[in-house]
Short mmCIF file of N, CA and C in Angstrom, two decimals:
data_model
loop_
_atom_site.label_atom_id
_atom_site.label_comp_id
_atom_site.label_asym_id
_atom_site.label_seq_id
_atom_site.Cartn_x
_atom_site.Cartn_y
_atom_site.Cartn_z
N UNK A 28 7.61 46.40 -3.73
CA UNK A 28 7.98 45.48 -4.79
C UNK A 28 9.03 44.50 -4.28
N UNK A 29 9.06 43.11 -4.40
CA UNK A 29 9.66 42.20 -4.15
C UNK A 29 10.87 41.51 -5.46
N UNK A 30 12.35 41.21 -5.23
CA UNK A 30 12.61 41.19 -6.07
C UNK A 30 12.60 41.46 -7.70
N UNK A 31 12.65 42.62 -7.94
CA UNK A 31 12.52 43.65 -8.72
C UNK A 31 14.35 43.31 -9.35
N UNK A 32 15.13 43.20 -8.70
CA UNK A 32 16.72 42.67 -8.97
C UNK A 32 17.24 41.78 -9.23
N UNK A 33 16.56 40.73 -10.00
CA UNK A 33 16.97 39.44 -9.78
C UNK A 33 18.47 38.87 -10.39
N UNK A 34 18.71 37.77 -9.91
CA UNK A 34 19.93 37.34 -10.29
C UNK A 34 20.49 37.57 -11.78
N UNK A 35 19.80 36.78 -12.47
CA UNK A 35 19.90 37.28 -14.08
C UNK A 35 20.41 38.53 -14.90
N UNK A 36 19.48 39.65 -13.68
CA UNK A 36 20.10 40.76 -14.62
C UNK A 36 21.36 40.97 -13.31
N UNK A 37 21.75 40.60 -12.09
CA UNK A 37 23.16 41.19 -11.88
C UNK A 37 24.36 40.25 -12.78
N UNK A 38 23.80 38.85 -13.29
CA UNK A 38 24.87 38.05 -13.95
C UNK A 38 25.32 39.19 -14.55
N UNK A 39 24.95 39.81 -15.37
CA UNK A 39 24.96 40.62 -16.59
C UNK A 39 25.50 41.98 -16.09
N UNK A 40 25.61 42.30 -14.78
CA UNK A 40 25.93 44.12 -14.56
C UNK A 40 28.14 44.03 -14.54
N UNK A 41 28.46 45.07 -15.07
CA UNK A 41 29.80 45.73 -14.87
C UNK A 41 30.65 45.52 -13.69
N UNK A 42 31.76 44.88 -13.96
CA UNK A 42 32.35 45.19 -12.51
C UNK A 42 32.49 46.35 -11.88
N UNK A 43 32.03 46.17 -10.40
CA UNK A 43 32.20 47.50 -9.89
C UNK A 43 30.90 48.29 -9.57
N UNK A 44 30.07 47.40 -10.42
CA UNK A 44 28.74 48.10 -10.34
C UNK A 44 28.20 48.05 -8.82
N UNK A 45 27.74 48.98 -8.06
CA UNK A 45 26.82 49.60 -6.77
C UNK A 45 25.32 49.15 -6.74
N UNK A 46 24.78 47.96 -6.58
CA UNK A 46 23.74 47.79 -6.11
C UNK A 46 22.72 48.28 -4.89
N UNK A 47 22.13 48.42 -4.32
CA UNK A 47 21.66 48.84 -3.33
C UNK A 47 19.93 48.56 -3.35
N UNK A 48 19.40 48.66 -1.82
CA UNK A 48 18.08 48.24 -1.44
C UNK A 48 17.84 50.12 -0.94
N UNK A 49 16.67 50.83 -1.25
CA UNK A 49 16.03 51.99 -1.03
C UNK A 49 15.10 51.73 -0.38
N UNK A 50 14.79 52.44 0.49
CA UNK A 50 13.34 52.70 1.09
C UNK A 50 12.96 51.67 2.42
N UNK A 51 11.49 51.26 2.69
CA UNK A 51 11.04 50.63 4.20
C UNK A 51 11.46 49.47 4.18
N UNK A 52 11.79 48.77 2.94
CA UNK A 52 12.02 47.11 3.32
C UNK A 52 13.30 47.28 3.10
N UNK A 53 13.97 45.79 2.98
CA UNK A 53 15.05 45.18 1.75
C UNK A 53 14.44 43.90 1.50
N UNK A 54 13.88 44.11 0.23
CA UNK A 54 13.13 43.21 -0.71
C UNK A 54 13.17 43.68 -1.86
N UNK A 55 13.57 44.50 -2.58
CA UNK A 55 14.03 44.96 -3.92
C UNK A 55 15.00 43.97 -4.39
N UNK A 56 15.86 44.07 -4.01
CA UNK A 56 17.18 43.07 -4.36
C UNK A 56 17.00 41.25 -3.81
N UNK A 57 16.97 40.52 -5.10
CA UNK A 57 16.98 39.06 -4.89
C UNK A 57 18.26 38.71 -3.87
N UNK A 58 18.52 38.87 -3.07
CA UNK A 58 19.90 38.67 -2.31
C UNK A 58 19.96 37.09 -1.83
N UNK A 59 18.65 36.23 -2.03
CA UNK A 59 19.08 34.68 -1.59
C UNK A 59 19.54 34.00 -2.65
N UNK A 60 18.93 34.54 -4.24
CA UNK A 60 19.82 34.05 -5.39
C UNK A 60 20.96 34.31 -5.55
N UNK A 61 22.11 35.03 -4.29
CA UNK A 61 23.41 35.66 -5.09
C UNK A 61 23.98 34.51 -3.76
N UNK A 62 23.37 33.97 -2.71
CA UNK A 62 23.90 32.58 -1.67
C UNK A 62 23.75 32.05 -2.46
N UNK A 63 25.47 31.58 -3.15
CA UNK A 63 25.18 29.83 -4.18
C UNK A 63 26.76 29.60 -3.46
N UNK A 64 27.31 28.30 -3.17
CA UNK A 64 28.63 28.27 -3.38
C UNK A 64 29.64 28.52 -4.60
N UNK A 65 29.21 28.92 -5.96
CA UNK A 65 29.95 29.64 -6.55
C UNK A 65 30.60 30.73 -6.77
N UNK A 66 29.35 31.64 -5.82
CA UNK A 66 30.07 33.34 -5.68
C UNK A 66 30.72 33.60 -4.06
N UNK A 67 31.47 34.17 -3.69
CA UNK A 67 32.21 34.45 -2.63
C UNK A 67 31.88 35.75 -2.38
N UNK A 68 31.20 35.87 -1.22
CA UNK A 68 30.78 37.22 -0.36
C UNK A 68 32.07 37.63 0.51
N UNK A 69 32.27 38.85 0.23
CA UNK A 69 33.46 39.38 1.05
C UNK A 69 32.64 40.49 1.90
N UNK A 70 33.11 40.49 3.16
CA UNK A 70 32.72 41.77 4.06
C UNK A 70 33.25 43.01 4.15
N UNK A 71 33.08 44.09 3.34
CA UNK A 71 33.68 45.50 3.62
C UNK A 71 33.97 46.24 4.95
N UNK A 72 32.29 46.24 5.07
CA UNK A 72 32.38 46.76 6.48
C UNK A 72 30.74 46.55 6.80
N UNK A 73 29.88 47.33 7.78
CA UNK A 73 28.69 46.77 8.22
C UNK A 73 27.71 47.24 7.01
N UNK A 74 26.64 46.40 6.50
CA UNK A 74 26.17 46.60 5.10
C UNK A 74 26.47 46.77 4.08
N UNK A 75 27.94 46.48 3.83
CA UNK A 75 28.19 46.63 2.89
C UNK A 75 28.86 45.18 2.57
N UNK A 76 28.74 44.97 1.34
CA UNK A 76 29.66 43.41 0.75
C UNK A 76 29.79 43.60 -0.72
N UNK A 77 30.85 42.69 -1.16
CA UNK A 77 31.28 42.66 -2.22
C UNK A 77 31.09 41.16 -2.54
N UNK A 78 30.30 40.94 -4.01
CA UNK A 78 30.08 39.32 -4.43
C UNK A 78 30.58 39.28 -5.18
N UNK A 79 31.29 38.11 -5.10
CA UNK A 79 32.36 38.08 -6.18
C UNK A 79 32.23 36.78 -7.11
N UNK A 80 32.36 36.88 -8.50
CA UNK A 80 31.60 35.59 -9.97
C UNK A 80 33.01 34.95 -9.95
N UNK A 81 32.82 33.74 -10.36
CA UNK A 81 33.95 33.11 -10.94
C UNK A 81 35.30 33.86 -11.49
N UNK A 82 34.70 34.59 -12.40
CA UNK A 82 35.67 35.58 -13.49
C UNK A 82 36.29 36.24 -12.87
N UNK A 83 36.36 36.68 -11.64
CA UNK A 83 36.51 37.93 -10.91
C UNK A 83 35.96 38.99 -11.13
N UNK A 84 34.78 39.57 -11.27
CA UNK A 84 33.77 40.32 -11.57
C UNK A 84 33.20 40.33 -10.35
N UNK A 85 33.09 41.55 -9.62
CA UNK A 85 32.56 42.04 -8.19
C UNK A 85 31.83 43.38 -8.29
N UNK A 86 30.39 42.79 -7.79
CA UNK A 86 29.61 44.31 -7.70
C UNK A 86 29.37 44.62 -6.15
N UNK A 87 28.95 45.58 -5.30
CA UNK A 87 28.73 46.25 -4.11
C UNK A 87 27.70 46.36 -4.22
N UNK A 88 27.49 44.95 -3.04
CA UNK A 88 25.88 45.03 -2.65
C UNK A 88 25.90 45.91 -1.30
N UNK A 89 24.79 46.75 -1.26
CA UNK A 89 24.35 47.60 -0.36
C UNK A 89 22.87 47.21 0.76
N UNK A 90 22.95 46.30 0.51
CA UNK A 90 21.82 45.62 1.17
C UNK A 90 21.58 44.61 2.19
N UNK A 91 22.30 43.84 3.07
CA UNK A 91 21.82 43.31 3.78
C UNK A 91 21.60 43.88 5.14
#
């Protein structure tokens, strides 16, 4: 399944919320809709990042 995550519903998820990609691909998670210059990707550590909304609202993407 290909984007199954799309932007729309992470507008909408909890700060703090844990996203993540499962299984043979990473194509679950829309991850080119969350590249906009409005949100700021921070680097944790390797695969892991934090995107961060205007508001300051940051979820943990597990996926690239």
């Amino acid at each position: 399944n290909k984007n199954v995550v799309v932007r729309e519903y992470m507008d909408r998820m909890k700060n703090g919320c844990i996203v993540c990609n499962m299984g043979h691909s990473n194509t679950e998670i829309d991850v080119a809709s969350l590249r906009t210059p409005e949100l700021t990707w921070e680097r944790v550590r390797s695969q892991v990042d934090h995107v961060i909304w205007p508001d300051g609202k940051r979820i943990v993407l597990l996926a690239e």
